Coordinates of C-alpha atoms and ligand atoms in Angstrom, one line a residue:
M16 CA -48.0 37.6 -86.6
S17 CA -47.0 41.1 -87.8
S18 CA -49.7 43.7 -87.0
R19 CA -48.6 45.6 -90.2
L20 CA -50.3 42.9 -92.3
P21 CA -53.8 43.9 -93.5
M22 CA -56.5 42.5 -91.2
P23 CA -58.2 39.9 -93.5
L24 CA -54.7 38.6 -94.4
R25 CA -53.7 38.3 -90.8
H26 CA -56.8 36.3 -89.9
N27 CA -56.4 34.0 -93.0
A28 CA -52.7 33.6 -92.0
A29 CA -53.8 32.4 -88.5
T30 CA -56.2 29.8 -90.1
F31 CA -53.4 28.8 -92.5
C32 CA -50.8 28.4 -89.6
A33 CA -53.4 26.3 -87.7
L34 CA -54.0 24.1 -90.8
L35 CA -50.2 23.8 -91.2
V36 CA -49.6 22.9 -87.6
G37 CA -52.5 20.4 -87.6
L38 CA -51.2 18.7 -90.8
L39 CA -47.8 18.5 -89.4
V40 CA -48.7 17.0 -86.1
T41 CA -51.0 14.6 -88.0
T42 CA -48.2 13.6 -90.2
V43 CA -45.8 13.1 -87.4
A44 CA -48.2 11.2 -85.3
T45 CA -49.3 8.9 -88.2
A46 CA -45.6 8.3 -89.1
Y47 CA -44.9 7.5 -85.5
V48 CA -47.8 5.1 -85.1
H49 CA -46.9 3.6 -88.5
R50 CA -43.3 2.9 -87.3
A51 CA -44.4 1.6 -84.0
I52 CA -46.7 -0.9 -85.8
M53 CA -43.9 -1.9 -88.2
E54 CA -41.6 -2.5 -85.3
R55 CA -44.2 -4.5 -83.5
R56 CA -44.9 -6.5 -86.5
Q57 CA -41.3 -7.2 -87.1
R58 CA -40.9 -8.3 -83.4
R59 CA -44.0 -10.6 -83.6
F60 CA -42.6 -12.1 -86.7
E61 CA -39.2 -12.7 -85.2
D62 CA -40.8 -14.3 -82.2
A63 CA -42.8 -16.5 -84.5
V64 CA -39.6 -17.6 -86.4
T65 CA -37.8 -18.3 -83.2
E66 CA -40.7 -20.3 -81.7
G67 CA -41.3 -22.3 -85.0
T68 CA -37.7 -23.3 -85.3
A69 CA -37.5 -24.3 -81.6
R70 CA -40.6 -26.4 -81.9
I71 CA -39.3 -28.4 -84.9
Q72 CA -36.0 -29.1 -83.2
Q73 CA -37.8 -30.1 -79.9
R74 CA -40.2 -32.4 -81.8
M75 CA -37.2 -34.1 -83.7
D76 CA -35.4 -34.5 -80.3
T77 CA -38.5 -36.3 -78.9
H78 CA -38.6 -38.6 -82.0
Q79 CA -34.9 -39.4 -81.6
A80 CA -35.5 -40.1 -78.0
A81 CA -38.1 -42.7 -78.9
L82 CA -35.9 -44.4 -81.3
L83 CA -33.0 -44.4 -78.9
G84 CA -35.4 -46.1 -76.4
V85 CA -36.0 -48.9 -79.0
R86 CA -32.1 -49.1 -79.5
A87 CA -31.8 -49.5 -75.8
L88 CA -34.2 -52.5 -75.9
F89 CA -31.9 -54.2 -78.5
A90 CA -28.7 -53.3 -76.8
S91 CA -30.0 -54.6 -73.5
S92 CA -31.0 -58.0 -74.8
H93 CA -29.3 -60.5 -76.9
Q94 CA -32.3 -61.5 -78.9
V95 CA -35.5 -59.5 -79.1
E96 CA -38.5 -61.6 -80.1
P97 CA -41.1 -60.1 -82.5
G98 CA -43.8 -60.2 -79.7
E99 CA -41.6 -58.4 -77.3
F100 CA -40.7 -55.8 -80.0
H101 CA -44.4 -55.4 -80.7
Q102 CA -45.2 -55.0 -77.0
Y103 CA -42.5 -52.6 -76.3
V104 CA -43.3 -50.3 -79.3
H105 CA -47.0 -50.2 -78.4
S106 CA -46.3 -49.5 -74.7
L107 CA -44.5 -46.3 -75.8
E108 CA -47.8 -44.9 -77.2
L109 CA -45.9 -43.4 -80.0
A110 CA -48.9 -42.9 -82.3
E111 CA -50.4 -40.4 -79.7
R112 CA -47.0 -39.0 -78.4
N113 CA -45.1 -38.8 -81.8
P114 CA -47.3 -37.5 -84.5
G115 CA -45.8 -37.9 -88.0
L116 CA -44.1 -41.1 -87.1
Q117 CA -45.4 -43.8 -89.3
G118 CA -43.8 -46.9 -87.7
I119 CA -40.8 -48.2 -86.1
G120 CA -38.8 -51.2 -87.6
Y121 CA -35.7 -53.1 -87.0
A122 CA -33.2 -54.3 -89.6
P123 CA -30.2 -56.3 -88.7
W124 CA -26.9 -55.6 -90.6
T125 CA -25.9 -58.6 -92.6
E126 CA -23.0 -58.4 -95.2
G127 CA -23.8 -54.9 -96.5
R128 CA -27.6 -55.4 -96.4
A129 CA -30.2 -54.2 -93.9
P130 CA -33.4 -56.4 -94.5
L131 CA -36.3 -55.2 -92.5
L132 CA -37.0 -57.9 -89.8
Y133 CA -39.6 -56.2 -87.6
M134 CA -42.0 -53.3 -88.5
E135 CA -44.7 -52.0 -86.3
P136 CA -46.9 -49.6 -88.2
L137 CA -48.1 -46.5 -86.2
G138 CA -49.3 -44.0 -88.8
A139 CA -51.6 -44.1 -91.7
A140 CA -49.0 -44.8 -94.2
A141 CA -48.4 -48.4 -95.3
P142 CA -45.2 -49.8 -94.0
L143 CA -42.4 -51.4 -96.1
P144 CA -42.9 -55.1 -96.4
L145 CA -40.8 -57.2 -94.1
G146 CA -37.5 -58.4 -95.8
T147 CA -37.2 -55.2 -97.8
D148 CA -33.5 -54.3 -97.9
L149 CA -33.3 -50.8 -96.4
M150 CA -29.9 -50.3 -98.4
S151 CA -31.8 -50.8 -101.7
E152 CA -33.2 -47.3 -101.9
P153 CA -30.4 -44.7 -102.5
T154 CA -31.6 -41.9 -100.3
R155 CA -32.1 -44.2 -97.4
R156 CA -28.8 -45.9 -98.0
E157 CA -27.0 -42.6 -97.7
A158 CA -28.7 -42.1 -94.4
L159 CA -28.0 -45.6 -93.2
E160 CA -24.2 -45.3 -94.1
R161 CA -24.0 -41.9 -92.4
A162 CA -25.7 -43.3 -89.3
R163 CA -23.4 -46.2 -89.3
D164 CA -20.3 -44.0 -89.6
T165 CA -21.3 -41.4 -87.0
G166 CA -23.2 -43.7 -84.7
E167 CA -25.9 -40.9 -84.3
P168 CA -29.6 -40.8 -85.1
T169 CA -29.6 -39.7 -88.8
A170 CA -32.4 -38.3 -91.0
S171 CA -32.5 -39.1 -94.6
G172 CA -33.4 -36.7 -97.5
P173 CA -37.0 -36.6 -98.8
M174 CA -38.1 -40.1 -99.8
P175 CA -40.4 -41.1 -102.7
P176 CA -43.9 -41.6 -101.3
F177 CA -44.8 -44.9 -99.5
L178 CA -46.2 -47.6 -101.4
G179 CA -50.0 -47.3 -101.6
D180 CA -49.8 -43.8 -100.2
D181 CA -51.8 -41.1 -101.9
D182 CA -50.0 -39.0 -104.5
S183 CA -50.5 -35.8 -102.6
G184 CA -46.9 -35.0 -103.1
D185 CA -46.4 -34.8 -99.4
A186 CA -42.7 -35.4 -98.5
H187 CA -41.6 -38.4 -96.3
F188 CA -38.2 -38.9 -94.7
D189 CA -36.6 -41.7 -92.6
L190 CA -34.8 -41.4 -89.3
V191 CA -32.4 -44.2 -88.5
V192 CA -30.5 -45.1 -85.4
P193 CA -27.5 -47.5 -85.7
F194 CA -26.6 -50.0 -82.9
Y195 CA -23.3 -51.9 -82.4
V196 CA -22.0 -54.8 -80.6
P197 CA -21.0 -53.4 -77.1
P198 CA -19.1 -51.6 -75.9
S199 CA -19.9 -48.6 -78.1
P200 CA -17.3 -48.1 -80.7
T201 CA -15.4 -44.8 -80.7
T202 CA -13.7 -45.0 -84.2
L203 CA -15.1 -45.1 -87.7
E204 CA -13.3 -48.4 -88.3
A205 CA -14.7 -49.9 -85.2
R206 CA -18.2 -48.7 -86.0
R207 CA -18.2 -50.2 -89.4
N208 CA -16.9 -53.6 -88.0
T209 CA -19.3 -53.8 -84.9
L210 CA -22.5 -52.6 -86.6
R211 CA -25.4 -54.9 -85.6
G212 CA -28.3 -53.2 -87.2
F213 CA -30.6 -50.2 -87.5
I214 CA -33.7 -48.9 -85.8
Y215 CA -35.7 -47.5 -88.6
A216 CA -38.6 -45.0 -88.5
P217 CA -40.4 -43.4 -91.5
F218 CA -41.9 -40.0 -91.1
H219 CA -44.8 -38.0 -92.7
A220 CA -43.4 -34.5 -92.9
R221 CA -46.8 -32.7 -93.1
E222 CA -48.2 -34.6 -90.1
L223 CA -45.1 -34.0 -88.1
V224 CA -45.0 -30.2 -88.8
Q225 CA -48.8 -29.7 -88.5
A226 CA -48.9 -31.4 -85.1
L227 CA -46.5 -28.7 -83.9
R228 CA -49.6 -26.4 -84.2
F229 CA -47.3 -24.1 -86.0
P230 CA -47.8 -22.2 -88.1
V231 CA -51.4 -22.2 -88.9
P232 CA -51.6 -20.7 -92.3
T233 CA -54.3 -18.1 -91.9
A234 CA -54.4 -14.6 -93.4
G235 CA -52.0 -12.3 -91.6
S236 CA -50.0 -15.1 -90.0
P237 CA -46.6 -16.2 -91.1
A238 CA -46.2 -19.0 -93.6
M239 CA -43.4 -21.6 -93.6
D240 CA -41.7 -23.7 -96.2
I241 CA -39.2 -26.4 -95.3
H242 CA -36.6 -27.5 -98.0
D243 CA -34.0 -30.1 -97.6
G244 CA -30.4 -28.8 -97.7
T245 CA -28.9 -25.4 -96.8
A246 CA -30.2 -22.0 -97.8
A247 CA -27.5 -21.7 -100.3
N248 CA -28.2 -25.0 -101.7
A249 CA -31.8 -25.8 -101.0
G250 CA -33.0 -29.2 -102.1
P251 CA -36.5 -30.6 -102.6
L252 CA -39.5 -29.2 -100.8
I253 CA -40.3 -31.1 -97.5
F254 CA -43.2 -29.0 -96.2
Q255 CA -45.2 -26.0 -97.3
S256 CA -47.8 -24.4 -94.9
S257 CA -49.4 -22.5 -97.6
P258 CA -50.0 -24.2 -101.0
R259 CA -49.9 -20.9 -102.9
P260 CA -47.0 -18.5 -102.0
P261 CA -47.9 -14.8 -102.1
P262 CA -47.1 -13.0 -105.4
P263 CA -43.6 -11.8 -105.5
H264 CA -44.6 -8.2 -105.8
T265 CA -46.5 -8.0 -102.5
S266 CA -44.5 -6.5 -99.7
R267 CA -43.7 -9.1 -97.1
M268 CA -41.2 -10.0 -94.5
E269 CA -39.0 -13.1 -95.0
R270 CA -36.6 -15.0 -92.7
V271 CA -34.6 -18.0 -93.8
V272 CA -33.1 -20.3 -91.0
T273 CA -31.1 -23.5 -91.5
V274 CA -31.4 -26.0 -88.7
D275 CA -29.7 -29.4 -88.1
I276 CA -32.3 -32.2 -88.1
S277 CA -30.6 -35.3 -87.0
G278 CA -27.5 -34.5 -89.0
R279 CA -29.3 -33.2 -92.1
P280 CA -29.7 -29.5 -92.8
W281 CA -33.2 -28.3 -93.3
T282 CA -33.9 -24.7 -94.6
L283 CA -36.9 -23.1 -92.9
R284 CA -38.2 -20.1 -94.8
F285 CA -40.8 -18.0 -93.0
T286 CA -42.7 -15.4 -94.8
A287 CA -45.5 -13.0 -93.6
P288 CA -47.6 -10.7 -95.9
S289 CA -47.5 -6.9 -95.2
S290 CA -50.9 -7.3 -93.7
Y291 CA -49.3 -9.4 -90.9
S292 CA -49.5 -7.4 -87.8
G293 CA -51.7 -9.1 -85.3
L294 CA -54.6 -7.6 -83.3
G295 CA -55.5 -5.3 -86.4
A296 CA -52.8 -2.9 -85.4
R297 CA -52.6 -1.6 -88.9
S298 CA -56.0 0.1 -88.6
Q299 CA -54.6 2.3 -85.8
Q300 CA -52.7 4.4 -88.1
W301 CA -55.8 5.1 -90.1
V302 CA -57.6 6.0 -86.8
V303 CA -54.7 8.4 -85.9
L304 CA -54.7 9.9 -89.4
G305 CA -58.5 10.3 -89.3
S306 CA -58.5 11.8 -85.9
G307 CA -55.6 14.0 -86.8
L308 CA -57.4 15.4 -89.9
L309 CA -60.6 15.8 -87.9
L310 CA -58.7 17.7 -85.2
T311 CA -57.0 19.9 -87.8
L312 CA -60.3 20.7 -89.3
L313 CA -61.8 21.6 -85.8
L314 CA -58.7 23.6 -85.2
C315 CA -59.0 25.5 -88.4
L316 CA -62.7 26.2 -87.8
V317 CA -62.0 27.4 -84.1
T318 CA -59.0 29.6 -85.3
R319 CA -61.2 31.1 -88.1
A320 CA -64.0 31.8 -85.6
Q321 CA -61.5 33.4 -83.1
A322 CA -60.0 35.4 -86.0
R323 CA -63.4 36.6 -87.1
A324 CA -64.3 37.5 -83.5
Q325 CA -61.0 39.4 -83.2
A326 CA -61.7 41.2 -86.5
R327 CA -65.1 42.2 -85.2
A328 CA -63.6 43.4 -81.9
E329 CA -60.9 45.3 -83.8
A330 CA -63.4 46.9 -86.0
A331 CA -65.6 47.9 -82.9
T332 CA -62.5 49.3 -81.2
A333 CA -61.7 51.4 -84.4
E334 CA -65.2 52.5 -84.5
Q335 CA -65.2 53.5 -80.9
R336 CA -61.9 55.3 -81.4
R337 CA -63.4 57.1 -84.4
L338 CA -66.6 58.2 -82.5
A339 CA -64.4 59.3 -79.5
Q340 CA -62.3 61.4 -81.9
A341 CA -65.5 62.8 -83.6
A342 CA -66.9 63.6 -80.2
E343 CA -63.7 65.3 -79.1
S344 CA -63.4 67.4 -82.2
A345 CA -67.1 68.3 -81.8
V346 CA -66.5 69.5 -78.3
H347 CA -63.4 71.4 -79.6
L348 CA -65.5 72.9 -82.4
R349 CA -68.2 74.0 -79.9
D350 CA -65.8 75.6 -77.6
E351 CA -64.2 77.4 -80.5
F352 CA -67.5 78.5 -81.7
L353 CA -68.6 79.6 -78.3
G354 CA -65.5 81.8 -78.1
I355 CA -66.2 83.3 -81.5
A356 CA -69.9 83.7 -80.7
A357 CA -69.2 85.5 -77.4
H358 CA -66.8 87.8 -79.3
E359 CA -69.2 88.5 -82.0
L360 CA -72.0 89.3 -79.6
R361 CA -69.8 91.3 -77.3
T362 CA -68.6 93.7 -80.1
P363 CA -72.0 95.2 -80.9
L364 CA -73.1 95.0 -77.3
T365 CA -70.1 97.1 -76.3
S366 CA -70.7 99.6 -78.9
L367 CA -74.4 99.8 -77.9
Q368 CA -73.4 100.3 -74.3
L369 CA -71.1 103.2 -75.2
Q370 CA -73.6 104.9 -77.4
L371 CA -76.2 104.5 -74.6
Q372 CA -73.9 106.0 -72.0
L373 CA -73.3 108.9 -74.5
L374 CA -77.0 109.5 -74.9
Q375 CA -77.5 109.3 -71.1
R376 CA -74.9 112.0 -70.6
Q377 CA -76.5 114.1 -73.4
L378 CA -79.9 113.8 -71.8
G379 CA -78.6 114.2 -68.2
P380 CA -79.4 117.2 -66.0
G381 CA -77.4 120.4 -67.0
A382 CA -76.2 118.9 -70.3
S383 CA -76.9 120.9 -73.5
L384 CA -78.9 118.8 -75.9
D385 CA -77.4 118.3 -79.3
T386 CA -80.2 116.8 -81.3
E387 CA -77.9 115.9 -84.3
R388 CA -75.5 113.9 -82.0
V389 CA -78.5 112.2 -80.3
A390 CA -79.9 111.2 -83.7
R391 CA -76.5 109.8 -84.7
G392 CA -76.3 107.9 -81.5
V393 CA -79.8 106.5 -81.9
A394 CA -79.0 105.4 -85.4
S395 CA -75.8 103.8 -84.3
C396 CA -77.8 101.9 -81.5
A397 CA -80.3 100.8 -84.1
R398 CA -77.5 99.4 -86.4
Q399 CA -75.9 97.5 -83.4
T400 CA -79.2 96.1 -82.5
A401 CA -79.8 95.0 -86.0
R402 CA -76.5 93.4 -86.0
L403 CA -77.3 91.6 -82.7
S404 CA -80.6 90.4 -84.2
Q405 CA -78.8 89.2 -87.3
L406 CA -76.4 87.1 -85.2
M407 CA -79.1 85.7 -83.0
D408 CA -81.1 84.8 -86.3
S409 CA -78.2 82.9 -87.6
L410 CA -77.8 80.9 -84.5
L411 CA -81.6 80.1 -84.5
D412 CA -81.3 79.0 -88.1
L413 CA -78.3 76.8 -87.3
S414 CA -80.4 75.3 -84.5
R415 CA -83.4 74.7 -86.7
I416 CA -81.3 73.1 -89.5
T417 CA -79.6 70.9 -87.0
R418 CA -82.8 69.7 -85.6
G419 CA -84.4 69.4 -89.1
R420 CA -87.3 71.6 -88.2
M421 CA -87.5 74.0 -91.2
E422 CA -90.5 74.2 -93.3
L423 CA -90.7 75.7 -96.8
Q424 CA -93.7 77.7 -98.2
L425 CA -93.4 77.3 -101.9
E426 CA -94.9 79.8 -104.3
S427 CA -94.3 81.0 -107.9
L428 CA -91.5 83.6 -107.6
D429 CA -89.5 85.7 -110.3
L430 CA -86.0 85.4 -109.2
G431 CA -84.9 88.6 -111.0
E432 CA -87.5 90.6 -109.2
V433 CA -86.5 89.1 -105.8
V434 CA -82.9 89.9 -106.5
R435 CA -83.6 93.5 -107.6
E436 CA -85.6 94.3 -104.5
L437 CA -82.9 93.0 -102.3
T438 CA -80.2 94.8 -104.2
R439 CA -82.1 98.0 -103.6
R440 CA -82.1 97.3 -99.9
F441 CA -78.4 96.9 -100.0
E442 CA -77.9 99.9 -102.2
A443 CA -77.8 102.4 -99.3
E444 CA -75.1 100.3 -97.6
A445 CA -73.2 99.8 -100.9
Q446 CA -73.3 103.5 -101.7
G447 CA -72.1 104.4 -98.3
T448 CA -68.9 102.4 -99.0
D449 CA -68.9 103.5 -102.6
V450 CA -69.5 100.1 -104.0
R451 CA -71.1 99.7 -107.4
L452 CA -73.8 97.0 -107.2
T453 CA -75.2 95.9 -110.7
V454 CA -77.8 93.4 -111.5
R455 CA -78.3 91.8 -114.9
A456 CA -81.3 89.5 -114.9
S457 CA -82.9 87.7 -117.8
P458 CA -86.8 88.3 -117.7
G459 CA -89.2 85.8 -116.6
V460 CA -86.9 83.5 -114.5
R461 CA -89.8 82.0 -112.6
G462 CA -89.9 79.0 -110.5
H463 CA -91.4 77.3 -107.3
W464 CA -89.5 78.6 -104.3
D465 CA -89.9 79.8 -100.6
R466 CA -89.6 83.6 -100.8
L467 CA -88.1 84.2 -97.3
R468 CA -85.5 81.4 -97.8
L469 CA -84.7 82.6 -101.3
E470 CA -84.2 86.2 -99.9
Q471 CA -82.1 84.7 -97.1
V472 CA -79.8 83.1 -99.8
V473 CA -79.4 86.2 -101.8
T474 CA -79.0 88.4 -98.8
N475 CA -76.2 86.1 -97.4
L476 CA -74.2 86.2 -100.8
L477 CA -74.7 89.9 -101.3
S478 CA -73.6 90.8 -97.7
N479 CA -70.5 88.5 -98.1
A480 CA -69.7 90.0 -101.5
L481 CA -69.8 93.5 -99.8
K482 CA -67.9 92.3 -96.7
Y483 CA -65.1 90.6 -98.5
G484 CA -65.3 92.7 -101.7
H485 CA -62.7 95.2 -100.9
G486 CA -65.1 98.0 -101.9
A487 CA -64.8 96.9 -105.6
P488 CA -67.9 96.5 -107.8
V489 CA -70.2 93.6 -107.4
D490 CA -72.1 92.0 -110.2
V491 CA -75.2 89.9 -109.8
R492 CA -76.5 87.9 -112.7
V493 CA -79.9 85.9 -113.1
D494 CA -80.4 83.5 -115.9
S495 CA -82.2 80.3 -116.8
D496 CA -82.1 77.4 -119.3
G497 CA -85.8 76.6 -119.0
A498 CA -85.3 74.0 -116.4
H499 CA -83.0 75.7 -114.0
A500 CA -82.4 79.2 -112.7
W501 CA -78.9 80.5 -112.1
L502 CA -77.9 83.2 -109.6
E503 CA -74.3 84.5 -109.8
V504 CA -72.8 86.9 -107.3
E505 CA -69.4 88.0 -108.4
D506 CA -67.1 90.3 -106.4
R507 CA -63.4 91.5 -107.0
G508 CA -62.4 91.2 -103.4
I509 CA -60.0 89.1 -101.3
G510 CA -60.9 85.8 -102.9
I511 CA -60.5 82.4 -101.4
A512 CA -57.5 80.0 -101.5
P513 CA -58.3 76.7 -103.4
E514 CA -57.7 74.6 -100.3
D515 CA -60.3 76.6 -98.4
A516 CA -63.0 76.6 -101.0
P517 CA -64.4 73.2 -100.2
R518 CA -64.8 73.8 -96.5
I519 CA -66.4 77.3 -96.3
F520 CA -69.9 75.8 -96.8
E521 CA -69.4 73.7 -93.6
R522 CA -70.6 74.9 -90.1
F523 CA -68.3 77.4 -88.3
E524 CA -65.7 77.1 -91.1
R525 CA -64.0 80.5 -92.0
A526 CA -61.0 81.3 -94.3
V527 CA -60.2 84.6 -92.7
S528 CA -58.8 85.8 -89.5
S529 CA -61.5 86.9 -86.9
R530 CA -59.3 89.9 -86.2
H531 CA -59.9 91.3 -89.7
Y532 CA -63.3 90.1 -90.3
G533 CA -66.1 89.4 -87.8
G534 CA -68.5 86.5 -88.3
L535 CA -69.7 83.2 -87.0
G536 CA -68.8 81.1 -90.2
L537 CA -72.5 80.2 -90.4
G538 CA -73.8 82.3 -93.4
L539 CA -72.6 80.0 -96.2
F540 CA -73.5 76.8 -94.3
I541 CA -77.1 78.0 -93.9
T542 CA -77.2 79.2 -97.5
R543 CA -76.1 75.8 -98.6
Q544 CA -78.6 74.1 -96.5
L545 CA -81.4 76.2 -97.9
V546 CA -80.3 75.9 -101.5
E547 CA -80.2 72.1 -101.2
A548 CA -83.6 72.2 -99.4
L549 CA -84.9 74.0 -102.6
G550 CA -83.5 71.2 -104.7
G551 CA -80.4 73.1 -106.0
H552 CA -76.8 73.5 -105.3
I553 CA -74.2 76.1 -104.6
S554 CA -70.5 76.4 -105.7
V555 CA -67.7 78.9 -105.8
A556 CA -65.0 79.9 -108.2
S557 CA -62.4 82.1 -106.8
T558 CA -58.8 83.3 -107.2
P559 CA -57.2 84.8 -104.1
G560 CA -56.7 88.5 -104.3
R561 CA -58.9 88.8 -107.4
G562 CA -62.4 88.0 -106.3
S563 CA -65.0 85.2 -106.1
T564 CA -68.0 84.2 -107.9
F565 CA -70.7 82.3 -106.0
T566 CA -73.2 80.3 -108.3
V567 CA -76.5 79.0 -107.1
T568 CA -78.5 76.7 -109.3
L569 CA -82.1 76.0 -108.6
P570 CA -84.7 73.8 -110.3
L571 CA -87.5 76.0 -111.6
A572 CA -90.0 73.2 -110.6
G573 CA -88.9 73.4 -106.9
P574 CA -87.5 70.6 -104.8
P575 CA -88.0 67.1 -106.4
R576 CA -89.6 65.2 -103.6
G577 CA -90.9 68.1 -101.5
P578 CA -88.8 70.1 -99.2
D579 CA -86.3 68.2 -97.1
V580 CA -85.6 71.1 -94.8
H581 CA -88.6 72.9 -93.2
V582 CA -88.5 76.5 -91.9
P583 CA -91.5 78.1 -90.3
P584 CA -92.8 80.9 -92.5
D585 CA -92.4 83.5 -89.9
A586 CA -88.7 82.7 -89.3
P587 CA -86.5 85.7 -89.4
L588 CA -84.1 86.6 -92.2
S589 CA -80.5 86.9 -91.6
Ligands
LIG621 P1 -68.8 84.5 -92.0 O1 -68.9 85.5 -93.1 O2 -69.6 84.8 -90.8 O3 -67.3 84.2 -91.6 P2 -69.8 82.7 -93.9 O4 -70.3 81.2 -93.7 O5 -70.7 83.5 -94.6 O6 -69.4 83.2 -92.5 O7 -68.5 82.6 -94.8 C1 -67.6 81.6 -94.4 C2 -66.2 82.1 -94.9 O8 -66.1 82.0 -96.3 C3 -65.9 83.5 -94.5 O9 -65.3 83.5 -93.2 C4 -64.8 83.8 -95.5 O10 -63.5 83.4 -95.2 C5 -65.2 83.1 -96.7 N1 -66.0 83.9 -97.6 C6 -67.4 84.0 -97.8 N2 -67.8 84.8 -98.8 C7 -66.6 85.3 -99.3 C8 -66.3 86.2 -100.4 N3 -67.3 86.7 -101.1 N4 -65.0 86.4 -100.7 C9 -64.0 85.9 -100.0 N5 -64.3 85.0 -99.0 C10 -65.6 84.8 -98.7

């Protein structure tokens, strides 16, 4: 899976792949089982066909053997008496051993006729009356003539029902065996001339086939029809295992076999419905399909769970990476700040040290005291100390803001007055550098603010305007719309590049080189925190090289939900 894909898509793709693989495997397995079942079904069907065909032929061989036995009786004796015939036939126990056989008779051949001389009934069907000419019935005559000419046991075509038999429509047929004056004739001519008579046996087709115990017409087992004649030219129906054949549109297997039954072709047609399979094998493919779908579902669920776990792990790793980067950049920022802070503290300290050494020399033994120089030195020391104290205050404010431990003392204040007073304090410094500092304040801009923090805000903005103002005039404006107060400090100094403007209100952020301008990059950060604590906001509009205007907007009513940031009232100003 490409790692360039979006994460949710990657995880959905994994689940989709699992679904696809699961369905594919299920389909292949089901198809395989289905094919195996079909092959097994086909094999079982073929076995049933082979076995059914063999049993019919074996049974007909048994019947033929019985009739050949009776023929042997007549061949071995010149005259067989009725009693002898009766005794012999019953001694063979044909009724038990040869199901379907309805009786055995003997008809001597006299001048083209074959009147029935003896008849021993064995089956349920009524026998032909003695004296009936077997040649009188055309179907039987055809069989008798064939038997006479071939010398073989010969089966007739389907016969009309026996006299007195039920009209169930069940077919009957005869099996006849010729016998001749010995020795056995070998030519057609000799057979016709030496024919002595026939052993005759009528059969009930249904009894005969059913006694084979094949096929039992139950659901799912093959059915069998037997027709007289060949497959191409099938004659009347001899046997039908299932009275109602399956409708033609149902899918089924079919096999047609033509067998020789005592010289007569019989066509056996085996059919099996599509449900034929044995042992309920068909249900196996549904089991495979069901299990496959179930496994696919499980696979999808597991894959999805895994994908989700992976997504969570990836998100956690990304978060860890982000935190590590944040920690790293915080450390970097801290080191950078420590460097700047050390430099910033070092500068006034060095200057203080030099001034003190100078003073020491002035006051040392033998030195002539120049009071004017001493006074200048002391003033310089005072300035450096003030600068150091200012730096320390900034650091302390930062620490308080970071720890959220500033408290505000709100009171009613006139912003114009506060600004004017602070401006006066700056005037000495501004005049020293020849900077014109003007204040235009609308009267009565009064609101609920913390005096010390408000002064800190104004002081920071004014000192920046003087520091970065290039000595050009600085304008301070105070105005109000009745709900908010505005304070604008405009200088005409170095200005700020547009890309730097958003970041100068952040901690330690500076847009100038520390070689040209000293500073910790904390003044505007602290200012912004205080303005926001008072419920207002600060912005800057600037053009590089042309100056900047810092605008502070404060609600006259004070912070909306009480002060967010707390500064102790005795905290020093920057
Ligand atoms: P510092 O002045 O100690 O560097 P500040 O937080 O007061 O820290 O200011 C942050 C940065 O914003 C300054 O370093 C400077 O680049 C820029 N800046 C502030 N005020 C002005 C101004 N009036 N004109 C031009 N740049 C200014």
